[in-house]
Coordinates of C-alpha atoms in Angstrom, one line a residue:
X13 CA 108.6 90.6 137.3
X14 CA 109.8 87.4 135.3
X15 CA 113.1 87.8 137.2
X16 CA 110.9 87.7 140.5
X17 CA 109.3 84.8 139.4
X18 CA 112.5 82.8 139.2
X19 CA 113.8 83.9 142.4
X20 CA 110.4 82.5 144.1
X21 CA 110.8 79.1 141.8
X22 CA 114.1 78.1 142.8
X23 CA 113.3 78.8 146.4
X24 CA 110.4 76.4 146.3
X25 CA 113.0 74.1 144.2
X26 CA 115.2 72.7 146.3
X27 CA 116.6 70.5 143.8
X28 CA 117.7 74.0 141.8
X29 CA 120.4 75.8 140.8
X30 CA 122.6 72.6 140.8
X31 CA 125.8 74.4 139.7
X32 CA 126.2 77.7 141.8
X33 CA 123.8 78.5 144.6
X34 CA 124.9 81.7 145.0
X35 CA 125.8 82.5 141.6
X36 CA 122.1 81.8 140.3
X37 CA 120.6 83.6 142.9
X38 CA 123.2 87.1 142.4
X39 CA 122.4 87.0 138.6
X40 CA 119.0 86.6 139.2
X41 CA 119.0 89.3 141.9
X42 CA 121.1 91.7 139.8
X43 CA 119.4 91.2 137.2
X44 CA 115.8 91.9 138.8
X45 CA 117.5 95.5 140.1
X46 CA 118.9 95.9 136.7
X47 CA 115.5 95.7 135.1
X48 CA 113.9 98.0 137.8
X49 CA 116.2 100.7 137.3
X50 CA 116.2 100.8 133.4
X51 CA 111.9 100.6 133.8
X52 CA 112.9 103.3 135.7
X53 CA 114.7 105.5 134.0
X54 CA 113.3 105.1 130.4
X55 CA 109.3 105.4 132.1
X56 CA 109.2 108.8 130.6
X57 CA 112.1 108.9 128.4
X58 CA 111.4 107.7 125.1
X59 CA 114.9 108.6 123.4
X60 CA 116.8 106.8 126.5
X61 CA 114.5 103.5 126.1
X62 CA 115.1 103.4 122.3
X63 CA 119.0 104.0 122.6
X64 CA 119.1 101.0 125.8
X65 CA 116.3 98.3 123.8
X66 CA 119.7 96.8 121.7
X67 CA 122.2 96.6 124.3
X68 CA 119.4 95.6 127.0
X69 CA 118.6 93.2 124.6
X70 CA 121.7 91.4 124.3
X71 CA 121.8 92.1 128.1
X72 CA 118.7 89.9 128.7
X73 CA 120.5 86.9 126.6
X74 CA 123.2 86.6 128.5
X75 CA 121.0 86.4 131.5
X76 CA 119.4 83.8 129.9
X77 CA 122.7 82.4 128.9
X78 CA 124.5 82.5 132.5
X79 CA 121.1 81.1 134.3
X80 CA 121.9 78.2 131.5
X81 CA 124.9 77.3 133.0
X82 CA 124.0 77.5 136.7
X83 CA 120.9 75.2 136.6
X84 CA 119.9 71.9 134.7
X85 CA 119.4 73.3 131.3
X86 CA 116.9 71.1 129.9
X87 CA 114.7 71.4 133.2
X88 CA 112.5 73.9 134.3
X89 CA 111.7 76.8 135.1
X90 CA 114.6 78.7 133.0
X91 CA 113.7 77.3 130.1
X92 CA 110.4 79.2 129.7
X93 CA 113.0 82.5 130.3
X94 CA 113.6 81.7 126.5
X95 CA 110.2 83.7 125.6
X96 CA 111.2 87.2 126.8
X97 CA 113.8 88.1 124.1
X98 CA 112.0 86.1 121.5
X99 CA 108.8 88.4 122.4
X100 CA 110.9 91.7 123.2
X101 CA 112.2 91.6 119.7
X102 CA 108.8 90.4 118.0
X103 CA 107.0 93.3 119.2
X104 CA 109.9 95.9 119.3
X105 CA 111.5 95.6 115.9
X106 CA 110.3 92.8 113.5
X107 CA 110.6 89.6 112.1
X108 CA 114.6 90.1 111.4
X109 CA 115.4 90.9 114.5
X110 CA 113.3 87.5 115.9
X111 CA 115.1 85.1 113.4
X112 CA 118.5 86.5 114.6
X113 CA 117.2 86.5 118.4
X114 CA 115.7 82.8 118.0
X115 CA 119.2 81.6 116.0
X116 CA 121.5 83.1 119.2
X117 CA 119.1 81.6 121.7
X118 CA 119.2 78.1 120.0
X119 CA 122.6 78.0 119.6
X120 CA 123.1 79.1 123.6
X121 CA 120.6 76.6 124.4
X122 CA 122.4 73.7 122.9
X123 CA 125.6 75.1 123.4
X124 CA 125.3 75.1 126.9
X125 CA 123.5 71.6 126.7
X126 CA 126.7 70.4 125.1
X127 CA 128.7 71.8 127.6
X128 CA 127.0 70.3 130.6
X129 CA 126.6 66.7 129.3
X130 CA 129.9 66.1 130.4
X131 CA 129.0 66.8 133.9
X132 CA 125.6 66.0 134.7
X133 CA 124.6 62.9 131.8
X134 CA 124.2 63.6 128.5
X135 CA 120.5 63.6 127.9
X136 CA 120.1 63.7 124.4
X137 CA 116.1 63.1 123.7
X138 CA 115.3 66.2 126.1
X139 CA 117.8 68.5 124.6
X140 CA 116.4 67.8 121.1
X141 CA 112.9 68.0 122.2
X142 CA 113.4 71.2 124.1
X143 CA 115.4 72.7 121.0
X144 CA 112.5 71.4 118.9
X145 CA 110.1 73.6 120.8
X146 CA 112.3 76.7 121.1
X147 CA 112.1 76.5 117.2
X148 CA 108.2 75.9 117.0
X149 CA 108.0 79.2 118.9
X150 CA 110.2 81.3 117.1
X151 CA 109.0 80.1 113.6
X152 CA 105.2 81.4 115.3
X153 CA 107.3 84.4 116.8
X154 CA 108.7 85.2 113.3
X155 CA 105.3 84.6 111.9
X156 CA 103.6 87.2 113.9
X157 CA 106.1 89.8 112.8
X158 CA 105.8 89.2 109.3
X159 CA 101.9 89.5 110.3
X160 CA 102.3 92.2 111.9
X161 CA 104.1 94.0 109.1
X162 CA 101.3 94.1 107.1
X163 CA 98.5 94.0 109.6
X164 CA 99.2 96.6 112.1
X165 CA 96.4 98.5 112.1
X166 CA 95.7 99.9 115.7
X167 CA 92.0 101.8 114.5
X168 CA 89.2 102.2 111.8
X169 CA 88.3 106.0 110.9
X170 CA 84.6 104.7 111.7
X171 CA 85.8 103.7 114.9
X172 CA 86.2 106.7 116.5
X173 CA 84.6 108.7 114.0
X174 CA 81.0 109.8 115.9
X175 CA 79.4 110.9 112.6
X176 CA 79.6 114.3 110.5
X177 CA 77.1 116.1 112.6
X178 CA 79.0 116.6 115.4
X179 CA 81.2 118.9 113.5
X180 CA 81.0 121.2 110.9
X181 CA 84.7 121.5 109.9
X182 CA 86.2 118.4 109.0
X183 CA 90.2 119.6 110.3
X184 CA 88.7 120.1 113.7
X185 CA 87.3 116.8 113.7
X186 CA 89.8 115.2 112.3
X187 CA 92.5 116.6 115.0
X188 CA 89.8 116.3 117.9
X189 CA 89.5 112.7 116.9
X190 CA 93.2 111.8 117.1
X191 CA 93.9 114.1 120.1
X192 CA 91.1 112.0 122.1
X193 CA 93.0 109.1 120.5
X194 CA 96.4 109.7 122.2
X195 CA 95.4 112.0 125.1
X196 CA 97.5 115.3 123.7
X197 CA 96.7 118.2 125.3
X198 CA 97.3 120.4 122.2
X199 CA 97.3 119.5 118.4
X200 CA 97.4 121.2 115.2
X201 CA 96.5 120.1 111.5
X202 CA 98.1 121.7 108.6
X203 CA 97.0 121.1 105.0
X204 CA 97.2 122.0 101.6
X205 CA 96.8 120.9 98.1
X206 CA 99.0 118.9 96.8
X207 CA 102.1 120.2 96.0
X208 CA 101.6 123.1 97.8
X209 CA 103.1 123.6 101.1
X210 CA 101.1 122.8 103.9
X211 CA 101.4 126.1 106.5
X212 CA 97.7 126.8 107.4
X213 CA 95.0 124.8 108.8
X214 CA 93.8 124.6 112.5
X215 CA 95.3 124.6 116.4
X216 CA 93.7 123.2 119.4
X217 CA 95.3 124.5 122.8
X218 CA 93.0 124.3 125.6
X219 CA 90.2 122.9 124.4
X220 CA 89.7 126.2 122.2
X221 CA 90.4 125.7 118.0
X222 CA 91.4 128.2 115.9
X223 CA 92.4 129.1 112.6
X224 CA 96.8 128.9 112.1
X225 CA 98.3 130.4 109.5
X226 CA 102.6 129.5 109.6
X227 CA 105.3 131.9 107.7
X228 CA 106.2 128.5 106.5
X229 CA 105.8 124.6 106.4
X230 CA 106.6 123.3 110.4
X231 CA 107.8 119.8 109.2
X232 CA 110.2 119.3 106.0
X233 CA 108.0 116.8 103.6
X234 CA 111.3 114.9 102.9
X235 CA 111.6 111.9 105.6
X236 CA 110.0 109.2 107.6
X237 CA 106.4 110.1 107.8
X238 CA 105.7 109.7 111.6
X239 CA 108.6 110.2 114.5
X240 CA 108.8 111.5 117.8
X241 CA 110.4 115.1 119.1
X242 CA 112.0 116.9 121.9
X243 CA 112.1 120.6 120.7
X244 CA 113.7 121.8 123.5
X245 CA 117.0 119.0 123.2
X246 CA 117.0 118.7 119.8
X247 CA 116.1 115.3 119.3
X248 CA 114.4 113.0 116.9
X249 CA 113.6 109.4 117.0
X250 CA 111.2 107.1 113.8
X251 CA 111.8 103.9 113.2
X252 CA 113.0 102.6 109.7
X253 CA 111.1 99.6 107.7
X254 CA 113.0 97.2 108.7
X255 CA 111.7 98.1 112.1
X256 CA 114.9 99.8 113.9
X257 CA 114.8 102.6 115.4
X258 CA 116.6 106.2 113.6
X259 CA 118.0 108.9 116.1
X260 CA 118.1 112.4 114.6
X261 CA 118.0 116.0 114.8
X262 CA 114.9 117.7 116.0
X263 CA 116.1 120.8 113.9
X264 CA 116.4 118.4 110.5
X265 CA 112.8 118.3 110.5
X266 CA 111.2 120.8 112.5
X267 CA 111.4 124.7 111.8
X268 CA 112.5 125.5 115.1
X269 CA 111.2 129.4 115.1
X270 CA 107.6 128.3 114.2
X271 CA 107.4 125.7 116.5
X272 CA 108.3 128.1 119.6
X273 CA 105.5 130.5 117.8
X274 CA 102.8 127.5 119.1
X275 CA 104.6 126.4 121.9
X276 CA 105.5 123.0 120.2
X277 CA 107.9 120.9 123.1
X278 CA 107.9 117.2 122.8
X279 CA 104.8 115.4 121.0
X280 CA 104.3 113.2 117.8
X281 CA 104.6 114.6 114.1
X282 CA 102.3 112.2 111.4
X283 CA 102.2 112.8 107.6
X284 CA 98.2 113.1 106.8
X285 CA 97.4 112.7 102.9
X286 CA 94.3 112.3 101.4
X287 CA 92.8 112.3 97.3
X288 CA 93.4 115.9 97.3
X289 CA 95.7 117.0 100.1
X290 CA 98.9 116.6 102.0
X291 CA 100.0 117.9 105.4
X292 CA 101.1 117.1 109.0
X293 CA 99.4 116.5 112.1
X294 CA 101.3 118.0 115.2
X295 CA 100.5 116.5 118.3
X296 CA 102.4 117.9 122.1
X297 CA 101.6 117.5 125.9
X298 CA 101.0 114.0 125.3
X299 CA 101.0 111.6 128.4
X300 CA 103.2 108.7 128.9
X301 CA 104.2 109.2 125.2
X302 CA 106.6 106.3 124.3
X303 CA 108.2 104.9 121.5
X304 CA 105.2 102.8 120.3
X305 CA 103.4 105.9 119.1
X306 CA 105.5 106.1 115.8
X307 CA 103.8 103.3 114.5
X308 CA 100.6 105.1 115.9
X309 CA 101.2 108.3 114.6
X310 CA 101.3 106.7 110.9
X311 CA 97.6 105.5 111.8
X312 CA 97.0 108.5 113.3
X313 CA 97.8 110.2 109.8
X314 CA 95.9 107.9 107.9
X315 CA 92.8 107.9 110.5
X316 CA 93.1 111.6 109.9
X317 CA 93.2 111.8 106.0
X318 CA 90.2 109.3 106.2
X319 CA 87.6 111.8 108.4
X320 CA 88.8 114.4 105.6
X321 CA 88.4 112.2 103.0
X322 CA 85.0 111.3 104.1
X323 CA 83.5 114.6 104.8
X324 CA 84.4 115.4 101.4
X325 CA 83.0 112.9 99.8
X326 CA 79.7 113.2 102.3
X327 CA 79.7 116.8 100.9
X328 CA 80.4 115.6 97.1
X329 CA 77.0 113.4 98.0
X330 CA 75.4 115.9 99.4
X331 CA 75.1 118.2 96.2
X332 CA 75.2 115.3 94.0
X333 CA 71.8 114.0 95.7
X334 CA 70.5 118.3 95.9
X335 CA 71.7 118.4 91.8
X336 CA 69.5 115.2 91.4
X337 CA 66.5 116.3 93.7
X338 CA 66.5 119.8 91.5
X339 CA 66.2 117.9 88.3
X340 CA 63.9 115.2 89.4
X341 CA 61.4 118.1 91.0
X342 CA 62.1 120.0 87.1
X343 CA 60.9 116.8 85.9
X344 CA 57.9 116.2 87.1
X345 CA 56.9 119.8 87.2
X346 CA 57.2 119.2 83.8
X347 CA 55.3 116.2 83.2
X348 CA 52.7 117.0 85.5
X349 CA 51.6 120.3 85.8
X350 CA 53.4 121.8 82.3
X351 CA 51.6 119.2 80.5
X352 CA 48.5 119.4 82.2
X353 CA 48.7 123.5 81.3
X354 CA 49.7 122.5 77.8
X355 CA 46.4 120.2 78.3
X356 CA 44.5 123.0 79.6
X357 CA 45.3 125.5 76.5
X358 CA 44.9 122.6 74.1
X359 CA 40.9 122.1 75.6
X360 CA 40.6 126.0 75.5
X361 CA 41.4 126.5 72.3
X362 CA 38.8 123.9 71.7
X363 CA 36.1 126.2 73.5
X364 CA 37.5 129.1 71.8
X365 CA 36.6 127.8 68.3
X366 CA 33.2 126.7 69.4
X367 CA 32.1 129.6 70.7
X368 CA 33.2 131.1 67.4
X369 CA 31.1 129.0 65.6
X370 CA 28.0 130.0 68.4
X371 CA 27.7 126.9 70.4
X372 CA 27.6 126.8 74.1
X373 CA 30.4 126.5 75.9
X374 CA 28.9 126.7 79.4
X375 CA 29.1 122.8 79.5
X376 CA 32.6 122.6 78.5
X377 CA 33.6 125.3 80.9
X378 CA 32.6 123.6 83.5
X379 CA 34.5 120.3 82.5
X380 CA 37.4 122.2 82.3
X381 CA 37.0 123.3 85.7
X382 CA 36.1 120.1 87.0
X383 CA 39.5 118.5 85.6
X384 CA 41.2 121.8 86.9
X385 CA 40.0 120.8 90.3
X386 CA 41.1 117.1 89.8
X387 CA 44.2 117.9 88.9
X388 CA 44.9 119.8 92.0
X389 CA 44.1 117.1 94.0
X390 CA 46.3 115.1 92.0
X391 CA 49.2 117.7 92.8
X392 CA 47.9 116.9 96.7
X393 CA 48.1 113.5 96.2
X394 CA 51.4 113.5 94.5
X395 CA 52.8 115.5 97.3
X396 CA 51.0 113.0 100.2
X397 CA 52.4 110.1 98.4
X398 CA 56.2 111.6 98.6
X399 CA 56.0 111.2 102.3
X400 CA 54.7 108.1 102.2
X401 CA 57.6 105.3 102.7
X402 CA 55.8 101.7 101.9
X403 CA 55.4 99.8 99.0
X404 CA 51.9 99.6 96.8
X405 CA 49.9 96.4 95.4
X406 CA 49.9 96.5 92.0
X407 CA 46.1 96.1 91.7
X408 CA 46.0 99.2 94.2
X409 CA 49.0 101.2 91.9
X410 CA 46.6 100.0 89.0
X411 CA 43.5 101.4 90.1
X412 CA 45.1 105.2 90.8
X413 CA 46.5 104.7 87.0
X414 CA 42.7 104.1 85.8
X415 CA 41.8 107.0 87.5
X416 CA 44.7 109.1 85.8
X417 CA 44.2 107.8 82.3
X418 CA 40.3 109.1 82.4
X419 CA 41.2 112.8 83.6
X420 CA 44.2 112.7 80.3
X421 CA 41.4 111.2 78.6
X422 CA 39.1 114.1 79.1
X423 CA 42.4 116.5 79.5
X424 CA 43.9 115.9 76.0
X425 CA 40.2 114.2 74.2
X426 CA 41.9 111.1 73.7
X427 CA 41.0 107.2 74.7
X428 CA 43.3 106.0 77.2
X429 CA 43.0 102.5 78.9
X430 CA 44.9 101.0 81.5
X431 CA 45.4 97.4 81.9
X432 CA 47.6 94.8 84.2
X433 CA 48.7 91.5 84.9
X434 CA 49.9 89.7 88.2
X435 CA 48.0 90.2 91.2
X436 CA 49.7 90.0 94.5
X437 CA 52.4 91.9 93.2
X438 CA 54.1 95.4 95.1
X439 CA 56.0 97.8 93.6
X440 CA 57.8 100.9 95.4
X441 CA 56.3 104.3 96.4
X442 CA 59.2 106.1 93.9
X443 CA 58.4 103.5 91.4
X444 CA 54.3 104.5 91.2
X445 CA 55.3 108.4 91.1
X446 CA 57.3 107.8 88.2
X447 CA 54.1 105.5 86.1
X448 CA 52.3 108.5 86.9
X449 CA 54.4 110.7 85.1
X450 CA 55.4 108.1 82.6
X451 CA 51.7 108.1 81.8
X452 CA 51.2 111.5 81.5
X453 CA 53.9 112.3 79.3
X454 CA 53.3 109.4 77.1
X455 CA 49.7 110.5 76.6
X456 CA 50.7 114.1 76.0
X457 CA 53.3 112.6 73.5
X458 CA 51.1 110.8 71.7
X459 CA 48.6 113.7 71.2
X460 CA 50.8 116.5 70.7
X461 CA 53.3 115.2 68.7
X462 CA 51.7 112.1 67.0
X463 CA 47.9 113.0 66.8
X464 CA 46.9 109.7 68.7
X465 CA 43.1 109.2 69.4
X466 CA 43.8 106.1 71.0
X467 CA 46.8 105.1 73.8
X468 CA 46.8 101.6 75.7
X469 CA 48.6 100.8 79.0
X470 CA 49.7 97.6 80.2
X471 CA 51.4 97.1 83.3
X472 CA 52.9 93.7 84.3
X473 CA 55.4 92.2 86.7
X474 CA 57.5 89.1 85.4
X475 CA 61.4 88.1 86.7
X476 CA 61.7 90.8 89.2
X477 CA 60.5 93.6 86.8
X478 CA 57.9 96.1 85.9
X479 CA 57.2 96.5 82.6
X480 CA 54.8 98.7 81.2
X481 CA 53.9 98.9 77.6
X482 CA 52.5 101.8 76.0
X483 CA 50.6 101.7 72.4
X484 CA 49.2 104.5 70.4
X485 CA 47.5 105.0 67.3
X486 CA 49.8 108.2 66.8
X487 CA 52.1 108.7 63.6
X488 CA 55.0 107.8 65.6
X489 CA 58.4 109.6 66.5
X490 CA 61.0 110.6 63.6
X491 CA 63.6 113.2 62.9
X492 CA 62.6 116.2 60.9
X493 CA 64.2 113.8 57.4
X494 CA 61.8 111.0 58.4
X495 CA 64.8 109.2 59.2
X496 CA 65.8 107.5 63.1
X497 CA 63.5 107.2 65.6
X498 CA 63.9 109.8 68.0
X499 CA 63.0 108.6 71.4
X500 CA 60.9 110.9 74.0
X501 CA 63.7 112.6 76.1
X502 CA 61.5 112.9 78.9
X503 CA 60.8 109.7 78.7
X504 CA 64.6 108.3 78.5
X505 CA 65.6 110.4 81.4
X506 CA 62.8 109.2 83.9
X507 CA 63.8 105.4 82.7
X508 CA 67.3 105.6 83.1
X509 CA 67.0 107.0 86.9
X510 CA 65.3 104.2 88.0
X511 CA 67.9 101.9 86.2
X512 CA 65.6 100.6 83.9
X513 CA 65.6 100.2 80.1
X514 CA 63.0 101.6 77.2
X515 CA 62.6 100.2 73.7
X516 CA 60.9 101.7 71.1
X517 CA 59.4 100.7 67.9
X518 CA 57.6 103.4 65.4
X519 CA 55.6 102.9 62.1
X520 CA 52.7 105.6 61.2
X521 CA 49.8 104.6 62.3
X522 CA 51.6 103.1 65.4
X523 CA 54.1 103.3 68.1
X524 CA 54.6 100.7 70.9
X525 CA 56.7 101.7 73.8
X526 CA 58.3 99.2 76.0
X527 CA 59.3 100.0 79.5
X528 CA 61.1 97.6 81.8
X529 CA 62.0 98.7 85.0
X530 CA 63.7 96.5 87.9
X531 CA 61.8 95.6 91.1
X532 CA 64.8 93.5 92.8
X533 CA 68.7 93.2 93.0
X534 CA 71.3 95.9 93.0
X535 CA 70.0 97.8 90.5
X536 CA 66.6 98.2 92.1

């Protein structure tokens, strides 16, 4: 097409070529049917256009080189013909390849603007300017290979990843995903551990997948990690870091009888790895495949280990968050309705001994029943708030406390008061179901283990936290020796999930419990 172009400008030029009229206009010609056939013949054929890209390359210079000394060099419109081979080798090999291109074109360039000055005026200032932008270009040419080198990146995973619940198996997504990705027909993914050999996984022919079990590996591990193959000629073609291309052996690679036992032809081989695994992705029946998909198929690999890498660590989440949900239920089972039971026993026992001693219990049967029947819509209410998703004025959070602390009052025969500070303040839905638990298994505590008559709550919300203090008339929390505080596990355990921090401080007679949990930030 750029060839074309030229043709039409020196038409509508009259004042160009000035040195051969005919000459200018054969190159051009012969070189516009030159690049026609080779689009031709290398459309489909990826090893033909990587064996001509050198020699068409040097080719296209000399082009440039001969339309250099046909026309006024320092003119238009040849000189823009000076971008083609800079660009080819940009985007076909690197930033080498551009340097050496840009040096050779230069050196044409003024070469050729020596050679003329003799003839048509030396014109020095235009020369040197032109030459100055010829260099601008190729240092931003050179540039966007180096760039490139460490940039390419054709695709993110999350990109064309539509989400795990589309499909259950991670290998089928994974080779779905990069089969949509290059248009293949048919694909296969084989992985293993690491250090095993990679020989089973899944196919895809057809739109059908199915489990694929290999006699052995299909691709040799040793080697460049994506190329190109044509099973049936025996060829292979990757491209080296430096950017040039490496022709080779189909057979070097590939296990000839187990690609004929899937019908492997000509496609795209790509090393996947992930944390855990290693293996190759097999890609065939791939339309207009080309020699641009062995940089592809490197992303394809990594795009691939990615999907894999992310259902695992969805799944890894997934029982991470069920392990968590089973212990968090465990705990408040346990600081709800265990210690309401051990509440329940502890008031009965009560009832026992006074009927013993003949005294009615009639009244005191009743209050247990009345508390039994509170704390069953308490259990209600529990479960109502779980569903609930907004966050709760303090005075409001407050108020269902009170409420609480009179029923473990009358639960454990024990005065428990509930105070707070800072009005206007909210705290989270989780963050109120764990203050009622907190509460109750500080009262029970304080009863059971420290023989409290007396426990006081105050709740307040300063710098972004909650903090709740808890005081008790109880004899306090020590090892068996009297020595170390030992602080309620229960407790501890609650705190910690909700990031927060608990300090203790024990003496007989009293313990003060100080609870600071964060409202704000990352830890919230």
């Amino acid at each position: 097409m750029l060839a074309i172009l030229f043709l039409l400008a020196v038409w509508a030029d009259r004042s160009e070529p000035n040195r051969s009229f005919l000459g200018t206009y054969g190159v051009l010609i012969l070189y516009a049917a030159g690049a026609a056939a080779i689009a031709a013949a290398t459309w489909r054929n990826w090893w033909l256009d990587a064996r001509l890209a050198a020699p068409m390359h040097a080719f296209d210079m000399a082009v440039f080189t001969a339309i250099i000394f046909s026309t006024n060099s320092a003119t238009r419109p040849f000189f823009l013909f000076f971008v083609l081979p800079l660009l080819s080798a940009a985007v076909r090999w690197g930033w080498r390849e551009t340097a050496l291109t840009a040096v050779v074109l230069t050196a044409m360039f003024l070469g050729a603007g020596f050679l003329l000055g003799g003839t048509e005026g030396w014109q020095p200032e235009r020369i040197v300017t032109r030459a100055g932008h010829l260099i601008t270009l190729s240092l931003l040419l050179i540039w966007f290979g180096i760039h490139q080198h460490f940039s390419r990146l054709f695709f993110q995973p999350e990109d064309i990843d539509e989400g795990p619940d589309q499909v259950s198996n991670p290998l089928v997504r994974a080779l779905g995903t990069t089969m949509a990705a290059t248009g293949a027909a048919n694909g296969a993914l084989l992985i293993a551990p690491m250090g095993d050999e990679a020989n089973e996984g899944i196919i895809i022919t057809s739109g059908n997948s199915r489990s694929l079990t290999l006699g052995q590996p299909p691709v040799a591990s040793a080697g460049a990690s994506s190329f190109i193959f044509d099973i049936s000629r025996d060829r292979l073609l990757t491209r080296r870091e430096r950017g040039s291309f490496d022709f080779g052996t189909a057979s070097s690679r590939v296990s000839m009888e187990e690609a004929r036992s899937i019908h492997l032809s000509q496609g795209l081989a790509a090393r996947v790895a992930t944390d855990t695994q290693q293996g190759w992705l097999l890609l065939w029946n791939i339309p207009d495949l080309s020699c641009d998909f062995i940089d592809l198929g490197r992303e394809l690999g990594r795009a691939a280990g990615a999907i894999i890498d992310r259902y695992a660590l969805l799944q890894a989440i997934e029982s991470s968050t069920a392990a968590r949900t089973r212990l968090g239920l465990a705990r408040d089972v346990h600081d709800s309705i265990v210690q309401f039971l051990a509440g329940a026993a502890f008031r009965v026992e009560a009832i026992k001994r006074s009927a013993t001693a003949g005294g009615s219990v009639s009244q005191e049967l009743d209050e247990l029943k009345r508390l039994l029947v509170e704390e069953q819509g308490e259990i209600r209410g529990f479960l109502l708030a779980l569903r609930r998703e907004r966050e709760l004025d303090l005075s409001e959070a407050t108020a269902e406390l009170k409420m609480l602390a009179d029923r473990l009052g009358q639960q454990w025969s024990v005065e428990c008061h509930v105070t707070a500070h800072g009005d206007g303040s909210t705290i989270p839905i989780r963050l109120q179901l764990d203050l009622h638990q907190l509460l109750r298994e500080a009262v029970a505590n304080a009863v059971r283990h420290g023989g409290a008559n007396r426990v006081d709550v105050d709740l307040a919300v300063e710098d972004g936290e909650l903090q709740m203090t808890v005081i008790d008339d109880g004899s306090g929390f020590t090892h068996a020796s009297g020595s170390n505080v030992v602080e309620p596990r229960s407790l501890k355990e609650r705190v910690e999930r909700a990031h927060g921090s608990l300090h203790l401080t024990t003496r007989p007679g009293s313990t003060n419990i100080l609870i600071s949990v964060p409202l704000t930030g990352a830890a919230a």
